[in-house]
Coordinates of C-alpha atoms in Angstrom, one line a residue:
Y120 CA 67.3 120.0 127.3
D121 CA 67.3 120.7 131.1
M122 CA 70.4 118.7 131.4
I123 CA 72.2 120.7 128.7
N124 CA 71.2 123.9 130.5
F125 CA 72.3 122.5 133.8
I126 CA 75.7 121.7 132.3
K127 CA 75.9 125.3 131.0
L128 CA 75.3 126.6 134.5
M129 CA 78.0 124.3 135.8
L130 CA 80.4 125.7 133.2
Q131 CA 79.4 129.2 134.1
A132 CA 80.1 128.6 137.7
R133 CA 83.5 127.0 137.0
L134 CA 84.7 129.4 134.3
E135 CA 83.1 132.7 134.9
K136 CA 82.7 132.7 138.7
G137 CA 85.8 130.7 139.4
I138 CA 84.1 128.2 141.7
S139 CA 86.1 125.0 141.8
N140 CA 84.4 123.0 144.6
P141 CA 82.0 120.5 143.1
I142 CA 79.4 120.9 145.9
L143 CA 79.4 124.7 145.5
I144 CA 79.1 124.4 141.7
V145 CA 76.0 122.1 142.1
A146 CA 74.6 124.5 144.8
H147 CA 75.0 127.4 142.3
C148 CA 73.1 125.5 139.6
T149 CA 70.2 124.6 142.0
N150 CA 69.9 128.1 143.5
G151 CA 66.4 128.7 142.1
M152 CA 62.9 127.4 141.8
N153 CA 63.5 124.9 138.9
E154 CA 62.6 121.5 140.4
S155 CA 64.0 119.7 137.3
Y156 CA 67.5 121.1 138.0
K157 CA 67.3 119.8 141.6
K158 CA 66.3 116.3 140.3
I159 CA 69.3 116.5 137.8
A160 CA 71.6 117.5 140.6
S161 CA 70.7 114.5 142.6
H162 CA 72.1 112.3 139.8
V163 CA 75.0 114.6 138.8
D164 CA 77.7 112.0 139.6
E165 CA 76.1 109.7 137.0
Y166 CA 76.6 111.9 134.0
I167 CA 79.6 114.2 134.6
Q168 CA 81.9 111.2 133.7
I169 CA 82.2 110.8 129.9
K170 CA 81.5 107.2 128.9
E171 CA 83.5 105.4 126.3
T172 CA 80.6 105.3 123.9
E173 CA 80.2 109.1 124.3
I174 CA 84.0 109.6 123.6
R175 CA 83.6 107.5 120.4
S176 CA 80.6 109.6 119.4
I177 CA 82.4 112.9 120.0
N178 CA 85.5 111.6 118.1
K179 CA 83.3 110.6 115.2
C180 CA 81.7 114.1 115.1
V181 CA 85.1 115.8 115.2
T182 CA 86.5 113.6 112.5
D183 CA 83.5 114.1 110.3
R184 CA 83.8 117.9 110.5
L185 CA 87.5 117.8 109.7
Q186 CA 87.0 115.4 106.9
Y187 CA 84.3 117.4 105.2
A188 CA 85.1 121.0 106.3
F189 CA 85.6 121.9 102.6
L190 CA 81.8 121.8 102.2
V191 CA 81.4 125.0 104.2
F192 CA 84.1 126.6 102.0
Y193 CA 82.3 125.7 98.8
K194 CA 78.8 126.6 100.1
D195 CA 79.8 130.3 100.4
I196 CA 81.4 130.3 97.0
L197 CA 78.4 128.6 95.3
V198 CA 75.9 130.9 97.0
E199 CA 78.0 133.9 95.9
Q200 CA 77.9 132.8 92.3
F201 CA 74.2 132.2 92.3
E202 CA 73.5 135.5 94.0
R203 CA 75.2 137.2 90.9
L204 CA 72.2 136.0 88.9
D205 CA 69.9 138.2 91.1
T206 CA 72.3 141.2 91.3
G207 CA 73.2 141.2 87.6
E208 CA 76.9 141.4 88.4
F209 CA 77.9 139.4 85.3
D210 CA 78.2 140.0 81.5
T211 CA 76.8 136.7 80.3
Y212 CA 75.1 133.6 81.6
E213 CA 77.9 131.7 79.9
E214 CA 80.4 133.4 82.2
V215 CA 78.5 132.3 85.3
N216 CA 78.0 128.8 84.0
S217 CA 81.7 128.5 83.3
Q218 CA 82.7 129.6 86.7
L219 CA 80.1 127.3 88.4
K220 CA 81.4 124.4 86.3
D221 CA 84.9 125.1 87.4
I222 CA 83.9 125.3 91.1
I223 CA 81.8 122.1 90.9
T224 CA 84.6 120.3 89.2
H225 CA 86.9 121.1 92.1
L226 CA 84.1 120.3 94.6
T227 CA 83.6 116.9 93.0
A228 CA 87.3 116.2 93.2
D229 CA 87.5 117.1 96.9
M230 CA 84.4 114.9 97.6
R231 CA 86.1 112.0 95.8
K232 CA 89.3 112.6 97.7
A233 CA 87.5 112.8 101.1
D234 CA 85.5 109.6 100.4
T235 CA 88.7 107.8 99.4
L236 CA 90.5 108.9 102.6
V237 CA 87.6 107.7 104.7
S238 CA 87.3 104.4 103.0
L239 CA 91.0 103.6 103.4
D240 CA 91.2 104.9 107.0
T241 CA 89.9 101.8 108.6
F242 CA 89.6 98.1 107.7
S243 CA 87.3 95.7 109.4
L244 CA 85.7 92.3 108.7
S245 CA 82.2 93.8 109.1
D246 CA 80.3 93.8 105.8
D247 CA 79.7 97.6 105.7
I248 CA 83.4 98.3 105.9
F249 CA 85.0 95.2 104.4
D250 CA 83.3 95.3 101.0
S251 CA 83.8 99.0 100.3
V252 CA 87.5 99.1 101.5
V253 CA 88.5 96.0 99.5
T254 CA 86.7 97.3 96.4
D255 CA 88.4 100.7 96.7
I256 CA 91.9 99.1 97.2
V257 CA 91.5 96.8 94.1
K258 CA 90.4 99.8 92.0
R259 CA 93.4 101.8 93.1
L260 CA 95.8 99.0 92.4
K261 CA 94.4 98.5 88.9
D262 CA 94.2 102.2 88.1
K263 CA 96.8 102.9 85.3
S264 CA 96.8 106.5 86.3
R265 CA 98.5 105.6 89.6
R266 CA 101.2 103.5 87.9
F267 CA 104.0 105.0 85.7
T268 CA 106.2 103.2 83.4
T269 CA 109.9 103.9 82.8
G270 CA 111.9 103.5 79.5
I271 CA 113.9 100.5 80.9
R272 CA 112.3 97.1 81.1
M273 CA 114.5 95.9 83.9
L274 CA 113.9 99.1 86.0
N275 CA 110.2 98.5 85.7
K276 CA 110.8 95.0 86.9
I277 CA 112.6 96.0 90.1
L278 CA 110.2 98.9 90.7
S279 CA 107.4 96.2 90.6
P280 CA 105.9 97.3 88.2
G281 CA 106.6 101.0 88.0
F282 CA 106.4 104.3 90.0
M283 CA 103.2 104.1 92.0
S284 CA 101.2 106.9 93.5
G285 CA 101.4 107.5 97.2
R286 CA 105.0 106.2 97.5
L287 CA 108.4 107.9 98.1
Y288 CA 111.3 106.7 95.8
M289 CA 114.9 107.4 96.6
F290 CA 118.0 107.2 94.3
L291 CA 121.4 107.2 95.9
A292 CA 124.6 108.1 94.0
R293 CA 128.1 109.4 94.4
T294 CA 128.8 113.1 94.1
A295 CA 128.3 114.3 90.4
N296 CA 127.3 110.8 89.4
F297 CA 124.0 111.1 87.5
K298 CA 121.6 112.0 90.4
S299 CA 120.2 114.9 88.4
G300 CA 120.5 112.9 85.2
I301 CA 118.3 110.0 86.4
L302 CA 115.7 112.4 87.8
L303 CA 115.5 114.3 84.5
T304 CA 115.4 111.1 82.6
I305 CA 112.4 109.9 84.7
A306 CA 110.6 113.2 83.9
K307 CA 111.1 112.4 80.2
W308 CA 109.9 108.8 80.7
F309 CA 106.7 110.1 82.4
K310 CA 106.1 112.1 79.2
Y311 CA 107.0 109.4 76.7
Y312 CA 105.4 106.3 78.1
N313 CA 102.5 107.4 80.2
Y314 CA 100.4 109.5 77.8
D315 CA 97.2 107.7 78.9
V316 CA 97.4 109.0 82.5
Q317 CA 94.1 110.6 83.7
P318 CA 94.0 113.4 86.3
K319 CA 92.3 112.4 89.5
R320 CA 91.3 115.7 91.1
N321 CA 90.4 117.7 88.0
P322 CA 89.4 115.5 85.0
N323 CA 89.7 118.5 82.6
A324 CA 93.2 119.4 83.7
I325 CA 96.5 118.7 81.9
P326 CA 98.5 115.9 83.6
T327 CA 101.8 117.5 84.7
V328 CA 105.1 116.2 86.0
L329 CA 106.7 118.7 88.3
L330 CA 110.5 118.8 88.5
L331 CA 111.8 121.0 91.3
T332 CA 115.5 121.5 90.8
T333 CA 117.8 123.2 93.4
E334 CA 120.9 121.7 91.8
N335 CA 120.9 123.0 88.2
S336 CA 119.3 126.1 86.7
V337 CA 116.4 125.9 84.3
S338 CA 118.7 126.7 81.4
E339 CA 121.1 124.0 82.4
T340 CA 118.3 121.5 82.8
V341 CA 116.7 122.2 79.5
A342 CA 120.1 122.0 77.7
R343 CA 120.6 118.6 79.3
L344 CA 117.0 117.6 78.3
F345 CA 117.8 118.6 74.7
S346 CA 120.8 116.2 74.7
M347 CA 118.6 113.4 76.0
V348 CA 115.8 113.7 73.4
V349 CA 117.7 115.1 70.4
P350 CA 120.7 112.8 69.7
G351 CA 123.6 113.9 67.6
E352 CA 122.9 117.6 67.9
N353 CA 124.8 120.3 69.8
I354 CA 122.4 122.9 71.2
E355 CA 125.1 125.6 71.2
E356 CA 125.5 125.3 67.5
L357 CA 121.8 125.8 66.7
S358 CA 119.6 128.9 66.5
P359 CA 116.6 129.2 68.9
E360 CA 114.2 128.4 66.1
E361 CA 116.2 125.2 65.2
V362 CA 116.3 124.2 68.9
I363 CA 112.5 124.7 69.2
H364 CA 111.9 122.7 66.1
Q365 CA 114.1 119.8 67.2
L366 CA 112.6 119.7 70.7
K367 CA 109.1 119.5 69.2
E368 CA 109.6 117.3 66.1
V369 CA 112.4 115.0 67.2
G370 CA 112.0 115.2 71.0
K371 CA 108.2 115.0 70.9
L372 CA 108.0 117.7 73.6
T373 CA 104.6 119.1 72.8
L374 CA 101.1 119.0 74.3
T375 CA 99.4 118.1 71.0
G376 CA 97.8 114.8 70.1
E377 CA 97.2 112.0 72.6
N378 CA 100.5 112.7 74.5
N379 CA 99.4 115.7 76.5
V380 CA 101.5 115.2 79.6
D381 CA 103.3 118.4 80.5
I382 CA 106.7 118.8 82.2
V383 CA 107.1 121.8 84.4
I384 CA 110.6 122.6 85.6
K385 CA 111.1 125.1 88.4
Y386 CA 114.4 126.2 89.9
Y387 CA 115.0 127.4 93.5
N388 CA 118.1 128.3 95.3
D389 CA 119.7 125.8 97.7
R390 CA 117.3 125.5 100.8
E391 CA 115.1 128.3 99.5
I392 CA 112.0 126.3 99.9
D393 CA 110.6 123.8 102.4
T394 CA 108.2 120.9 102.0
N395 CA 105.2 123.1 102.9
D396 CA 106.2 125.5 100.1
I397 CA 105.8 122.6 97.7
Y398 CA 102.1 122.4 98.4
G399 CA 101.8 126.0 97.4
I400 CA 103.8 125.5 94.3
I401 CA 101.6 122.6 93.3
E402 CA 98.5 124.7 94.0
D403 CA 99.7 127.5 91.8
I404 CA 100.3 125.1 89.0
E405 CA 96.9 123.5 89.4
N406 CA 95.2 126.9 89.3
E407 CA 96.4 127.1 85.7
N408 CA 94.3 124.0 84.7
R409 CA 97.0 121.5 85.3
E410 CA 97.2 118.6 87.8
V411 CA 100.5 117.4 89.2
V412 CA 100.5 113.6 88.7
A413 CA 104.1 113.2 89.8
L414 CA 106.7 115.2 91.8
I415 CA 110.5 114.9 91.2
V416 CA 112.8 116.7 93.7
D417 CA 116.4 117.3 92.8
Y418 CA 117.5 116.7 95.4
I419 CA 116.3 116.1 99.0
K420 CA 119.3 117.6 100.9
R421 CA 118.8 121.0 99.2
I422 CA 115.3 121.6 100.4
R423 CA 114.2 122.3 104.0
A424 CA 111.9 120.4 106.2
A425 CA 108.8 122.3 107.4
E426 CA 109.6 120.9 110.9
S427 CA 113.1 122.3 111.6
G428 CA 115.9 120.0 112.6
R429 CA 117.4 122.8 114.7
G430 CA 120.8 122.6 113.1
D431 CA 121.0 118.8 113.2
E432 CA 121.3 117.6 109.6
R433 CA 120.3 114.0 110.4
I434 CA 117.0 115.2 112.0
E435 CA 116.4 117.6 109.1
L436 CA 116.8 114.9 106.5
K437 CA 114.6 112.6 108.6
N438 CA 111.8 115.2 108.8
C439 CA 112.1 116.1 105.2
S440 CA 111.8 112.6 103.9
N441 CA 108.9 112.0 106.3
E442 CA 107.1 115.1 105.0
L443 CA 107.7 114.1 101.4
K444 CA 106.2 110.7 102.1
S445 CA 103.1 112.4 103.6
L446 CA 102.9 114.6 100.5
A447 CA 102.9 111.6 98.3
Q448 CA 100.1 110.0 100.3
N449 CA 98.0 113.2 100.7
L450 CA 98.1 114.1 97.0
D451 CA 98.2 110.4 95.9
I452 CA 101.2 110.9 93.6
P453 CA 104.6 109.4 93.4
V454 CA 107.4 111.5 94.8
I455 CA 110.9 110.7 93.5
T456 CA 114.1 112.2 94.8
A457 CA 117.8 111.5 95.3
M458 CA 120.6 111.7 97.9
Q459 CA 124.3 111.4 97.7
I460 CA 126.1 108.5 99.4
N461 CA 128.6 109.4 102.2
R462 CA 132.4 109.6 102.1
A463 CA 132.8 105.9 103.0
G464 CA 130.7 104.9 100.0
N465 CA 132.7 107.2 97.7
A466 CA 135.9 105.8 99.1
T467 CA 134.7 102.3 98.5
V468 CA 134.0 103.0 94.8
E469 CA 137.2 104.9 94.3
M470 CA 139.2 102.1 95.8
G471 CA 137.6 99.6 93.5
M472 CA 138.4 101.9 90.5
T473 CA 142.0 102.0 91.4
Q474 CA 142.0 98.2 91.6
S475 CA 140.3 98.0 88.1
K476 CA 137.3 96.2 89.6
E477 CA 133.9 96.1 87.9
D478 CA 130.3 96.3 89.1
L479 CA 131.4 98.8 91.8
A480 CA 127.9 99.5 93.0
R481 CA 127.8 96.0 94.4
F482 CA 130.2 97.2 97.1
I483 CA 127.9 100.0 98.2
G484 CA 125.1 99.4 100.7
A485 CA 122.2 101.3 102.3
T486 CA 124.5 102.3 105.2
N487 CA 126.4 104.6 102.8
V488 CA 123.5 107.1 102.6
A489 CA 124.9 110.3 104.1
N490 CA 124.4 110.3 107.8
C491 CA 120.7 109.6 108.0
W492 CA 119.4 106.0 108.1
D493 CA 115.9 107.5 108.4
L494 CA 116.0 108.4 104.7
I495 CA 115.9 104.7 104.0
E496 CA 113.3 104.1 106.7
N497 CA 110.9 106.7 105.3
S498 CA 111.3 105.6 101.6
D499 CA 109.2 102.9 100.0
W500 CA 111.9 102.0 97.4
V501 CA 115.6 102.8 97.4
C502 CA 118.2 102.2 94.6
I503 CA 121.9 103.0 94.3
I504 CA 123.1 104.1 90.9
N505 CA 126.6 104.4 89.6
I506 CA 128.1 105.1 86.1
E507 CA 130.6 102.4 85.1
R508 CA 132.5 101.5 81.9
R509 CA 132.5 98.1 80.4
K510 CA 136.0 97.1 79.7
D511 CA 135.5 94.9 76.6
N512 CA 133.8 97.6 74.5
D513 CA 134.3 100.8 76.4
T514 CA 130.5 101.4 76.6
Y515 CA 129.3 103.3 79.6
Y516 CA 126.6 101.7 81.7
L517 CA 124.4 103.0 84.5
T518 CA 124.3 100.4 87.3
F519 CA 121.1 100.0 89.4
K520 CA 121.3 98.2 92.8
R521 CA 117.9 98.1 94.6
T522 CA 118.5 98.1 98.4
K523 CA 114.9 98.4 99.7
I524 CA 111.3 97.7 98.6
R525 CA 108.5 98.1 101.1
Y526 CA 105.7 96.7 99.1
A527 CA 105.1 93.4 97.1
D528 CA 108.2 92.5 95.0
H529 CA 107.6 91.0 91.6
A530 CA 111.2 91.1 90.4
D531 CA 111.8 87.3 90.9
G532 CA 114.9 88.0 93.0
Q533 CA 116.4 90.6 90.5
T534 CA 117.9 93.5 92.4
Y535 CA 120.9 94.5 90.3
F536 CA 121.6 95.2 86.7
N537 CA 123.6 97.4 84.3
H538 CA 122.0 99.4 81.5
P539 CA 123.8 101.0 78.6
F540 CA 124.1 104.7 77.7
A541 CA 123.9 105.6 74.0
D542 CA 127.2 105.1 72.2
G543 CA 129.9 107.6 73.4
D544 CA 127.4 109.2 75.7
K545 CA 126.9 109.5 79.5
I546 CA 123.7 111.4 79.5
R547 CA 121.2 109.5 77.3
L548 CA 120.2 106.0 78.4
V549 CA 118.9 103.7 75.7
D550 CA 115.2 103.0 76.1
D551 CA 114.2 99.4 75.6
V552 CA 110.7 99.2 77.1
Y553 CA 109.1 98.6 73.6
L554 CA 111.9 96.3 72.3
S555 CA 111.4 92.5 72.2
E556 CA 114.3 92.0 74.6
S557 CA 115.9 93.9 77.4
L558 CA 119.3 95.6 76.7
S559 CA 120.3 95.4 80.4
V560 CA 123.0 93.1 81.5
E561 CA 123.9 91.6 84.9

């Protein structure tokens, strides 16, 4: 205790009185009758240097307070709610109970998230860390709520084994060559084939796929979604009531029954939002008893990075992809986006078309992604797509060419395939995930 007071006196001399000479500082602290201070002063050189063990201890304290700072936030809210019972500022006990239940649900989710972050922060062979970290990793890998299936068997294979939480996925395509189409199709697949997904942060929330579009308006996106889920109908020829009926009955776009996954589509103007805004958008959605389990961004070039590139598009794209990757990890959700290939890639495909070549996506490589190699570096999985027509039957196919996978690959060397659109269609891919055989061809 005396040492702590002595240190306070030293700080007072240095900061308030402006004394910088160490001898004069010690003299200031011992300018009294306290013999204990004089004894401490004789050993001052031994404790004014911070030891490594002390640095580790301080670091642990700081990390602990940052990791669990939310407890202070919830303490005040919970106390406020319980004080209402004494002040009578409520209509019914049921009202207080409901609000407390909601607060505790969010508190429990934040506790779980904090514990998960702590357990995955460090790995060691010591028993106290080893067992808990390995257990948590295995649970996460087996958690079906962190793995999302698509409607194409071969795509699931090259995804190994589907879209996974915490990862950034990138599709590359030529201008006006199904970038928005594949992203909207993925939103549909999340709804159709992942109805058993369970929210992680709020168990009572509705699992929600968030599609942020800066490319097409909500009306354009919904019209395209109609064409994907209601074959053989023209939305422009139907009444609003008929469209609603078809979307619900044929397209199965409802929140009833076991398939309660929601799709939320929000439109923003080109570069109207940045990656920090996305956190706020997600928070607003989750305040309505929904939990975003997947984020789809259409497309990455049309949103801003929170950390400005100062007019340099390459740096801007690098920062944006890095921030989306961090968002995927922080919220433990998959983030899926797209980017167009550069002029050289477009020219390669167009040259192949003029020469009547097939499998044109084989000629495009990762170097054809705009002017930013960092997009590839920051992504966990990258795939080039291209619409092509099969000569022998005039059927349109979407070509998939995977160019990068950062994690374990279970595709048995498969990185390239072509998958058919519905007959006479270039917007609705044929789902084969529940068929006995794949419809994709090589």
